[in-house]
Coordinates of C-alpha atoms in Angstrom, one line a residue:
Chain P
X209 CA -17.2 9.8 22.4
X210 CA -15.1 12.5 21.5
X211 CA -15.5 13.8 18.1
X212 CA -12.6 12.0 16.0
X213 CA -11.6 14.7 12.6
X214 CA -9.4 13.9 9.8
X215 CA -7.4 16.8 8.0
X216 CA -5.1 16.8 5.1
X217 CA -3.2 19.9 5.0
X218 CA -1.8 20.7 1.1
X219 CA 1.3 22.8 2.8
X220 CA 3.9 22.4 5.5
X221 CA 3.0 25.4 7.0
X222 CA -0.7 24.6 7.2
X223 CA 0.3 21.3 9.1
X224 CA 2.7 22.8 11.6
X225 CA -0.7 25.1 12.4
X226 CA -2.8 22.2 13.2
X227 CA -0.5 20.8 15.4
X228 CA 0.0 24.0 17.2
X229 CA -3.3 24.1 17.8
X230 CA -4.5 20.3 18.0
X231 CA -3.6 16.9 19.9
X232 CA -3.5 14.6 16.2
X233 CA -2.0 11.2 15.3
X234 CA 0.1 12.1 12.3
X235 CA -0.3 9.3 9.9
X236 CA 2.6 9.3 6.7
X237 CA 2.6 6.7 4.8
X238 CA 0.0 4.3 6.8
X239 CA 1.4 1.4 6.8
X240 CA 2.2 1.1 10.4
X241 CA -0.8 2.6 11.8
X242 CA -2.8 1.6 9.3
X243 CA -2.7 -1.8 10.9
X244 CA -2.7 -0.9 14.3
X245 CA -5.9 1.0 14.0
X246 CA -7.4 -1.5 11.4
X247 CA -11.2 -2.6 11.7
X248 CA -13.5 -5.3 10.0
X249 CA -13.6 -5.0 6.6
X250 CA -15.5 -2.5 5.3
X251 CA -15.5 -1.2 8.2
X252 CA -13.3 2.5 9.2
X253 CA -10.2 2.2 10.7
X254 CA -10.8 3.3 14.6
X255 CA -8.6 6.3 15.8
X256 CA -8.5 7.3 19.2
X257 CA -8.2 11.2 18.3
X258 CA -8.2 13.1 15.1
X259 CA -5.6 12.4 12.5
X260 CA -3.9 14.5 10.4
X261 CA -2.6 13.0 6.7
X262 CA 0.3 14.1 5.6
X263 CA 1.3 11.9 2.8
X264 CA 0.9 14.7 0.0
X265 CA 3.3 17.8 1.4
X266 CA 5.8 18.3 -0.9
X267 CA 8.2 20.2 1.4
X268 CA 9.1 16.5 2.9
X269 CA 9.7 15.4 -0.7
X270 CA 13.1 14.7 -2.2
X271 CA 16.5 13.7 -1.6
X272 CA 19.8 15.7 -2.2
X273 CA 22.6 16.5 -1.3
X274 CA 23.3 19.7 0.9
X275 CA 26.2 22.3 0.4
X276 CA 28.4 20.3 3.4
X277 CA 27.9 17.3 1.3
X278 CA 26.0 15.1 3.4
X279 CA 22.6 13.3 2.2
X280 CA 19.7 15.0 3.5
X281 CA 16.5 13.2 3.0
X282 CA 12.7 14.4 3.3
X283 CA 10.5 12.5 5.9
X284 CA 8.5 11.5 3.5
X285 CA 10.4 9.8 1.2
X286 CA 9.2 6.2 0.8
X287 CA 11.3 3.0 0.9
X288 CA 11.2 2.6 -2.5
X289 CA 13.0 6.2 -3.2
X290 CA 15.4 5.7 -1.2
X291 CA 16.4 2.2 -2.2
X292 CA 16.2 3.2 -6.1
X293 CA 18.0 6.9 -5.1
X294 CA 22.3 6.6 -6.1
X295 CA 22.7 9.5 -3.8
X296 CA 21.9 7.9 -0.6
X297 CA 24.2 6.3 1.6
X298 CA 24.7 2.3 0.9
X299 CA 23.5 1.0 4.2
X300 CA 20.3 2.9 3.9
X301 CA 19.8 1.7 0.8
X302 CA 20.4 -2.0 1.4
X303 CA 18.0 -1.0 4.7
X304 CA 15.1 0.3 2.5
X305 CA 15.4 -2.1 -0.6
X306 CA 14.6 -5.1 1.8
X307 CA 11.4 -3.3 4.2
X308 CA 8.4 -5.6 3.4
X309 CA 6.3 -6.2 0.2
X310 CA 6.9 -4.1 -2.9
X311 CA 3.7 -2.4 -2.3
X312 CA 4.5 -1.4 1.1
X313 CA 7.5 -0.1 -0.1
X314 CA 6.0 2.6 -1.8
X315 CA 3.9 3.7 1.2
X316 CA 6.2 3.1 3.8
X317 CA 8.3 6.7 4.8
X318 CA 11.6 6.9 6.7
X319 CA 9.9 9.6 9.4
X320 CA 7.6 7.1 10.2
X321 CA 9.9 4.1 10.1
X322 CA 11.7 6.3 13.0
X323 CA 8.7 7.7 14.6
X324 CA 7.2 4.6 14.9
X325 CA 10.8 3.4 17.6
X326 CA 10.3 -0.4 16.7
X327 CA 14.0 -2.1 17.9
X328 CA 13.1 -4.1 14.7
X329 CA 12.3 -1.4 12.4
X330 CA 14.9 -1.4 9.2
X331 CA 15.9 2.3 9.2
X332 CA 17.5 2.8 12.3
X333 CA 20.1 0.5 12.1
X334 CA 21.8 2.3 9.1
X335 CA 21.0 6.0 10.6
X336 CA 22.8 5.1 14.1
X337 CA 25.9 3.7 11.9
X338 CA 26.4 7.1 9.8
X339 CA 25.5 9.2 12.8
X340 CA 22.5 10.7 11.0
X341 CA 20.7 13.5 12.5
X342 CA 16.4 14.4 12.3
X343 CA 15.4 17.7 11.7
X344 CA 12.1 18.6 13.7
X345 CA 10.5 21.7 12.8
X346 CA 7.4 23.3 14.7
X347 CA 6.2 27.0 14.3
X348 CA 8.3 28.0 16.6
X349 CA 11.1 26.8 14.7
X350 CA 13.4 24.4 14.1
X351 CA 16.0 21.8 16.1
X352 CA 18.1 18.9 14.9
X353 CA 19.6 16.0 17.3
X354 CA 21.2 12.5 16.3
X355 CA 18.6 9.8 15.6
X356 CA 20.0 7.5 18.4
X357 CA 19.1 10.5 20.5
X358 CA 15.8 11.1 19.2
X359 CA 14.5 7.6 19.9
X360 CA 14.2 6.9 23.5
X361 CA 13.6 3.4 24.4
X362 CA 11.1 1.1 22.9
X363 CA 8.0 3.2 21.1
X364 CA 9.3 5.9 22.6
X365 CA 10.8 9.2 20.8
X366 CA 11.7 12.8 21.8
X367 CA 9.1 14.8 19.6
X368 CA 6.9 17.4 21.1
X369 CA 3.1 17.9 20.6
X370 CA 4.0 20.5 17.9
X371 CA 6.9 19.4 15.9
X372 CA 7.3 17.2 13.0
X373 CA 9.8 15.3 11.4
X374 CA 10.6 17.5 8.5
X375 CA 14.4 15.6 7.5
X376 CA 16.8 13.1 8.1
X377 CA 20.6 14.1 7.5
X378 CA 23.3 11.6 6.8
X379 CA 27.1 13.0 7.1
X380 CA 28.3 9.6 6.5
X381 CA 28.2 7.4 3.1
X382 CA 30.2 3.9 2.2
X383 CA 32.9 6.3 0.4
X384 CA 34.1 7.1 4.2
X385 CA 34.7 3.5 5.1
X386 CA 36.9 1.0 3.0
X387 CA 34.7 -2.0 4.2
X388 CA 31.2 -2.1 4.3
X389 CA 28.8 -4.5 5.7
X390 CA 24.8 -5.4 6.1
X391 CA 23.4 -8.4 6.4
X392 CA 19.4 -8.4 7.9
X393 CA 18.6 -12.1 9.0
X394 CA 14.2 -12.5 8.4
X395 CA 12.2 -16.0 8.2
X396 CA 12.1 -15.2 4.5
X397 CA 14.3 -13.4 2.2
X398 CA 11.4 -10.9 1.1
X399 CA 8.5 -9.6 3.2
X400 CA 10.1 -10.5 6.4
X401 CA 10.2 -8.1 9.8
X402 CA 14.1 -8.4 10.6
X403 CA 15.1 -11.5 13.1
X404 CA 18.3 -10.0 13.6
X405 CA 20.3 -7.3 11.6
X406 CA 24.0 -6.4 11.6
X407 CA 25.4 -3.2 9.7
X408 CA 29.3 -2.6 9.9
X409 CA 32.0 -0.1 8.3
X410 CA 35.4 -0.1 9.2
X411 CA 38.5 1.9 7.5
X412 CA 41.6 1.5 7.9
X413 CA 44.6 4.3 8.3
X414 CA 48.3 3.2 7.8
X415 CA 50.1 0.3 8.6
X416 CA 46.6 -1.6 8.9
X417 CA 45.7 0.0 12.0
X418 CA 42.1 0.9 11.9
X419 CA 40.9 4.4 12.1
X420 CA 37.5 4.0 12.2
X421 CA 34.9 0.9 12.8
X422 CA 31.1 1.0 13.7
X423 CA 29.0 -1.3 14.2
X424 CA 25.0 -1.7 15.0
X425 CA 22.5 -3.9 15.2
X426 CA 19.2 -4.4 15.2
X427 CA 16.3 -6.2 16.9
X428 CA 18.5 -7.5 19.6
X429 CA 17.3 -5.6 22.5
X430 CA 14.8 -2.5 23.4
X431 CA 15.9 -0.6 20.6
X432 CA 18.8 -0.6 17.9
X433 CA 21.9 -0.8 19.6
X434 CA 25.3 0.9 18.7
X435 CA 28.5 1.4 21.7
X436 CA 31.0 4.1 20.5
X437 CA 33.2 2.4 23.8
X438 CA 33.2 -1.5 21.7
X439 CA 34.2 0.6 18.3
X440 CA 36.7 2.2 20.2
X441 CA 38.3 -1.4 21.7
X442 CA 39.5 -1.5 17.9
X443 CA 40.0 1.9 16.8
X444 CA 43.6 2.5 16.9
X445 CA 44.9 -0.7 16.9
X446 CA 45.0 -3.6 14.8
X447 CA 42.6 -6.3 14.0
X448 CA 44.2 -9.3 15.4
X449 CA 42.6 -12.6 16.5
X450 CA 42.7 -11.2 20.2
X451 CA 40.8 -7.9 19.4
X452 CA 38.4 -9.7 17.4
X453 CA 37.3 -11.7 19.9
X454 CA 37.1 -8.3 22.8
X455 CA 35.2 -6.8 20.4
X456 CA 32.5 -9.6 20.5
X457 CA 32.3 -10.3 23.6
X458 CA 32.5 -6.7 24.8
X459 CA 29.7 -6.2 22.1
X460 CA 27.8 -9.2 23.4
X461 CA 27.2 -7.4 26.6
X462 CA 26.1 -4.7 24.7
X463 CA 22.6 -6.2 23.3
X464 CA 19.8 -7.6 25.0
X465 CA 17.7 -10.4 23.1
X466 CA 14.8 -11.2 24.5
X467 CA 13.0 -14.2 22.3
X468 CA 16.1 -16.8 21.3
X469 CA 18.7 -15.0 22.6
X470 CA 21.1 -17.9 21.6
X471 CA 20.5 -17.1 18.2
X472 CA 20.6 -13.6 17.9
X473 CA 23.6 -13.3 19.8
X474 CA 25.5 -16.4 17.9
X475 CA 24.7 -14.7 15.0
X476 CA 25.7 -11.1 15.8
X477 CA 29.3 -12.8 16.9
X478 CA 29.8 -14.5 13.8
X479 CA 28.7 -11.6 12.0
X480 CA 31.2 -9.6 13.2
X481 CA 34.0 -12.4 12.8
X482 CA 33.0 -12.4 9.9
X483 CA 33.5 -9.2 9.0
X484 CA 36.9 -8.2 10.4
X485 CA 38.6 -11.6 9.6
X486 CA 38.1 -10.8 5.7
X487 CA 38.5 -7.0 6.2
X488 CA 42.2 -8.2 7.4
X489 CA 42.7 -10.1 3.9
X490 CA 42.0 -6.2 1.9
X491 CA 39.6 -8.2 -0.5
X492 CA 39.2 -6.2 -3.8
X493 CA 35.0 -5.9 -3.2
X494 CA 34.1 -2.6 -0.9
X495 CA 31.1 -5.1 0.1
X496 CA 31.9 -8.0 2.6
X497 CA 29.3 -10.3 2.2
X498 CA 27.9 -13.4 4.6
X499 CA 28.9 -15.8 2.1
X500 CA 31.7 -17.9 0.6
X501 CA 29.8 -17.7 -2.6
X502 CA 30.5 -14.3 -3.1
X503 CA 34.1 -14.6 -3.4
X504 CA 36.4 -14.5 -6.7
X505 CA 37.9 -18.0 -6.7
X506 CA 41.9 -18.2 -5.9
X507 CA 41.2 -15.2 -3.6
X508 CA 42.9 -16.0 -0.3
X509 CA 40.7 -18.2 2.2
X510 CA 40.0 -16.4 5.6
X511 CA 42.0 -16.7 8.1
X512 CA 39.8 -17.4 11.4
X513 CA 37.5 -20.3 11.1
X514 CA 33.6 -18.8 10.7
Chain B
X285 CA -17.3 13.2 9.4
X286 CA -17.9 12.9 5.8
X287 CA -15.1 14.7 3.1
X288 CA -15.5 15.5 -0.7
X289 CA -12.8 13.3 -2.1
X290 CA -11.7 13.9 -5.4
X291 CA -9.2 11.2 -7.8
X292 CA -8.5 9.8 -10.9
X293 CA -10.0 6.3 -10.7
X294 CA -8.7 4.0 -14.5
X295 CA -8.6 7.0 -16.4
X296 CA -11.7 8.8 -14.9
X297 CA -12.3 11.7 -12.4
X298 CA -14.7 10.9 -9.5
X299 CA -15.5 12.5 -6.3
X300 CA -17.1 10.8 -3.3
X301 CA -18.3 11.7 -0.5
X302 CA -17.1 9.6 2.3
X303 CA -15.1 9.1 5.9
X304 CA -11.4 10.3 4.7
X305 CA -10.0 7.5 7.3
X306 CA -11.6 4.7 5.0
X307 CA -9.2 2.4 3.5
X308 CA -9.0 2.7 0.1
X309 CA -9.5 -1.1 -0.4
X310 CA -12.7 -0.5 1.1
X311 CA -13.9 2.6 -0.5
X312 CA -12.9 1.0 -4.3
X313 CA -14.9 -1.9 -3.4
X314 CA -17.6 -0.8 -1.6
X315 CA -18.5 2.8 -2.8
X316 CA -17.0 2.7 -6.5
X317 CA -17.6 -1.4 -7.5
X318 CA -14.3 -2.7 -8.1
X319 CA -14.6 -5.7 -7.3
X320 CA -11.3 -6.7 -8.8
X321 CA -9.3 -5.7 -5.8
X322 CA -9.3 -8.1 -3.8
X323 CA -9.0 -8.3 0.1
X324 CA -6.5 -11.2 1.6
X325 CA -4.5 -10.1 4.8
X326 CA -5.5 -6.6 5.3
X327 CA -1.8 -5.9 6.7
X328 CA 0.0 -5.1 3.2
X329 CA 1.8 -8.5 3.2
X330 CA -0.3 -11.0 1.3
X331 CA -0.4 -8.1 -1.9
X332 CA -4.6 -9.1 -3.2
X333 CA -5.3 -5.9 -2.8
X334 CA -2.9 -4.2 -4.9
X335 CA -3.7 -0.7 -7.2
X336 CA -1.0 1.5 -8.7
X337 CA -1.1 4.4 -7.5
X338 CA 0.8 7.3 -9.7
X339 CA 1.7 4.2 -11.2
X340 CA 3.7 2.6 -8.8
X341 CA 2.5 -0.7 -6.9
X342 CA 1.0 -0.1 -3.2
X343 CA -1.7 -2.2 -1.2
X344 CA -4.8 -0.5 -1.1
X345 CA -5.4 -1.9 2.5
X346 CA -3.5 0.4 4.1
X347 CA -3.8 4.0 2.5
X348 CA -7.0 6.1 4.2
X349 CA -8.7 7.4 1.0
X350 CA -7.9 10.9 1.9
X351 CA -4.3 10.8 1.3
X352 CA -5.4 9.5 -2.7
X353 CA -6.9 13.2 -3.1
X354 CA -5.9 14.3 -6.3
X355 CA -3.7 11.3 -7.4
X356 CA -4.4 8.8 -9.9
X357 CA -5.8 4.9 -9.3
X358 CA -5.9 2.4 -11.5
X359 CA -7.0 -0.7 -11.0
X360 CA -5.9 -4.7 -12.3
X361 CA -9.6 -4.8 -14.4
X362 CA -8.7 -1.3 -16.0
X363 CA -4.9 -2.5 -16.6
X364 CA -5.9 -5.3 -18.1
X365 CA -7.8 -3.0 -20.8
X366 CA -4.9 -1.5 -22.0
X367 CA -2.3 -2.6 -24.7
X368 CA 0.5 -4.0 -22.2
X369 CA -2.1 -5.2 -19.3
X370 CA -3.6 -7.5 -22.3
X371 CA -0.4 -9.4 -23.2
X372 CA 0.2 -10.0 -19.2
X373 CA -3.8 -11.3 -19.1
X374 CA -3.2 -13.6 -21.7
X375 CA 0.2 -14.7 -21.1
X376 CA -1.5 -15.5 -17.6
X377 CA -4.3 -17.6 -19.0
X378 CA -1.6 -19.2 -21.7
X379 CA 0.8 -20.0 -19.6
X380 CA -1.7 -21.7 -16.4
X381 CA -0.4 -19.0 -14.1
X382 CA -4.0 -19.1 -12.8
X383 CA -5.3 -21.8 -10.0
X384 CA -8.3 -20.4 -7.7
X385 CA -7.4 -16.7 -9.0
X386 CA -7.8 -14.7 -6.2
X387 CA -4.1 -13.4 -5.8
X388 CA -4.2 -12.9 -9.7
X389 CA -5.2 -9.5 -9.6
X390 CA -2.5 -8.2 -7.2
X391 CA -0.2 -9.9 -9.8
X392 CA -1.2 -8.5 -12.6
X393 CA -0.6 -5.0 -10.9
X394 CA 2.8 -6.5 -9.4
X395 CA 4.0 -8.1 -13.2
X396 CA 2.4 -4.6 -14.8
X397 CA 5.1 -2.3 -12.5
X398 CA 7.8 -4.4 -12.4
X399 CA 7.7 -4.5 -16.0
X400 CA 7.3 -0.7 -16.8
X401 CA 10.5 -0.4 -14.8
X402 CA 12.6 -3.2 -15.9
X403 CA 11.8 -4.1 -19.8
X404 CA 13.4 -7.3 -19.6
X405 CA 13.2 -8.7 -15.9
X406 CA 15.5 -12.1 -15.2
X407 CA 13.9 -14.7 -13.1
X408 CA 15.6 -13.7 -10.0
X409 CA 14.0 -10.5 -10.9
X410 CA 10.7 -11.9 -11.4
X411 CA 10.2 -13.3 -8.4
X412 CA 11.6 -10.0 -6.1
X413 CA 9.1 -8.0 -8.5
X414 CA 6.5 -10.5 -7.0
X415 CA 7.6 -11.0 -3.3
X416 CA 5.0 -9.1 -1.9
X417 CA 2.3 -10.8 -3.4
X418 CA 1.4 -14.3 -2.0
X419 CA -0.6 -17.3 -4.4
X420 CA -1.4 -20.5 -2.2
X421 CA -2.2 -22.6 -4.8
X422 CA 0.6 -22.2 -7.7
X423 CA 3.7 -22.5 -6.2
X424 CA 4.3 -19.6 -7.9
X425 CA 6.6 -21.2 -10.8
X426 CA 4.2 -21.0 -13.5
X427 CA 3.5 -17.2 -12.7
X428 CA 6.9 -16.7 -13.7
X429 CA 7.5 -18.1 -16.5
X430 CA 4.0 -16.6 -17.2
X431 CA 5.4 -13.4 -16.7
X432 CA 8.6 -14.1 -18.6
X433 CA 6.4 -15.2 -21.7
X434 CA 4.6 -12.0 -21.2
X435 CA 8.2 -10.1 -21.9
X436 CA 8.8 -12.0 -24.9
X437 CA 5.5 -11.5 -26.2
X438 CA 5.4 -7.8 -25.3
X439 CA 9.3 -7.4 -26.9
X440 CA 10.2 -3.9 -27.2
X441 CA 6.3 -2.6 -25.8
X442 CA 8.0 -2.6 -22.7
X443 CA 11.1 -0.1 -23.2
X444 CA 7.9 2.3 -24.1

């Protein structure tokens, strides 16, 4: 058996060295391939080449906001930071406040919640909405393409031998959008992987047309799905009960659910109904929530059946 | 391969030598004797085998030892020691929080974070503080009024 090493590089520059020079598994936050590799207990986790930790390098640290104003995010950052951050964008945030167990959350990065390409992973969803962007950096410098770009298709992403995910930039936030809209369906309402989630925005110019409306969605096909040609069925016009209804169904032949399709796509259609019909009624809350609950009562009832 | 791994284990320095891909569940169990971290699903979900680390809650099953060099661990045992770990012990022993007590350990570290966060936690709050840490035989209600008797015991200890 080939000889499996372990390094933990204290600097950015020592870890863009190894890879240079070395074939590793780069492990972040663990709690992916922590799992995957796992053993018996007691027992040491089983890599099939050398690994190389890079939990600790500060340089992927932090979250802030750059001079062009958009969100710019280290790869390390955990769930937990970004959830408790007020400078992040509110679809990430919603995203990373609902990843798994408390604990996780404070182990689990957004580099490796992309890097790892799951069509159910939470972070995606959000990213492909506000058209964020990774930043890969190798010794040999550094390039930046859209994270719907950078994942591929199922477990697979565009990142060479050498390069790591150094950061994730967001251009977008909820204050570009006057609606706003997430809803992540799991078997449980904490600790779940997602059954099916939906994240909208929409805005609207004057005379109610809409300017701008995205939508994506999550574990409903090979990998997080988002069509600029469905948003654009509705951009420009207004919402009626006729372009609600193109919007599904051209949406619907959008994703691909595999295990209960019925479901998933039911759900993403009402979702969406759901969604435009009250963004038609200009309710007072930025937020459009699933449920009736959530609404001030003697605010106006919504106009398309749910 | 065998590192030199050094960390802050409940309030003291140790370095061990030992496979840097070990989980740190393994290594606080096996190596160092705590025996008070406990080991349930081994996938981060069921929350036995909570620690803080830097003082924020994570499941020891899935962090490789070598990426705790030169941070701090502590442990529910050592928690438990201090001023504000006490009143959670005993408002978990007064309050019948504890069945078979195997997940109690994982809560003590879950009820110790959320509460050095929020001072004064609603129930809704208590139980999303808790949500990653699974009890089979409770039903979990009397862990959180547990904990909520913990916060009125505590009073202003927990703003500190």
């Amino acid at each position: 058996m080939e000889k499996i090493d372990c390094y933990i590089p204290e600097t950015l520059q020592e870890a863009l060295e190894i890879l240079h020079r070395e074939d590793v598994i780069i492990l972040a936050g663990g709690s992916d391939l922590m799992v995957f590799h796992k053993n018996e207990p007691s027992l040491i986790p089983e890599f099939e080449k050398s690994v190389m930790i890079i939990r600790n390098l500060n340089e992927l640290k932090g979250i802030r906001i750059n001079s062009n104003g958009e969100c710019e995010i280290g790869a390390l950052c955990t769930s937990n930071e970004i959830a408790e951050s007020t400078i992040v964008p509110w679809h990430l945030r919603q995203a990373a406040s609902r990843m798994g167990a408390v604990g996780l959350r404070n182990s689990a990065t957004i580099g490796g919640n992309i890097a790892n390409a799951s069509p159910k992973g939470d972070m995606p969803g959000p990213l492909y909405l506000l058209d964020a962007r990774v930043k890969l950096t190798s010794l040999n410098g550094s390039r930046e393409m859209l994270v719907s770009d950078f994942i591929i298709k199922f477990k697979s992403i565009d990142l060479k031998k050498d390069e790591l995910i150094t950061k994730i930039i967001i251009p977008y936030s909820e204050r570009d959008f006057d609606y706003i809209f997430w809803h992540k369906v799991g078997t449980r309402k904490s600790n779940a992987i997602s059954k099916i989630t939906v994240g909208m925005a929409l805005k609207f110019a004057e005379d109610e047309i809409v300017k701008d409306f995205r939508l994506s969605a999550t574990s409903t096909g090979a990998k997080t799905n988002r069509n600029r040609d469905v948003e654009n069925l509705l951009i420009g016009s207004k919402i009626t009960e006729e372009n609600i209804s193109r919007v599904i169904e051209a949406f619907d032949q959008v994703i691909s659910p595999r295990a209960m399709p019925v479901f998933r796509r039911e759900s993403t259609k009402r979702m969406i109904r759901r969604f435009l019909s009250q963004c038609l009624l200009h309710p007072e809350s930025r937020v459009i929530d699933t449920y009736d609950s959530y609404y001030v009562p003697g605010s106006p009832k919504p106009v398309f059946n749910i | 391969m065998i590192k030199d791994i050094d960390f802050i284990l409940n309030g003291k320095k140790v370095t061990i030598k030992v496979n840097p891909l070990s989980r740190l569940l393994d290594v606080l169990r096996d190596n160092l004797n705590c025996k008070d971290v406990k080991e349930g699903c081994s996938e981060g979900e069921c929350g036995a085998c909570s620690v803080l680390l830097d003082d924020r809650i994570v499941t020891s099953c899935l962090i490789p030892i070598g990426a705790v060099q030169n941070h701090e661990i502590k442990t529910s045992n050592y928690v438990t020691s201090t001023e504000k770990g006490k009143i959670i012990a005993e408002a978990f022993a007064d309050g019948g929080a504890v069945q078979c007590g195997f997940c109690i350990p994982g809560m003590i570290i879950a009820a110790y974070d959320l509460l050095s966060r929020n001072s004064n936690p609603t129930e809704e709050e208590i139980r999303l503080g808790i949500s990653g840490n699974i009890c089979r035989c409770t039903g979990y209600d009397l862990i959180v009024s547990s904990i909520r008797l913990a916060v009125e015991r505590g009073g202003d200890i927990w703003k500190k």
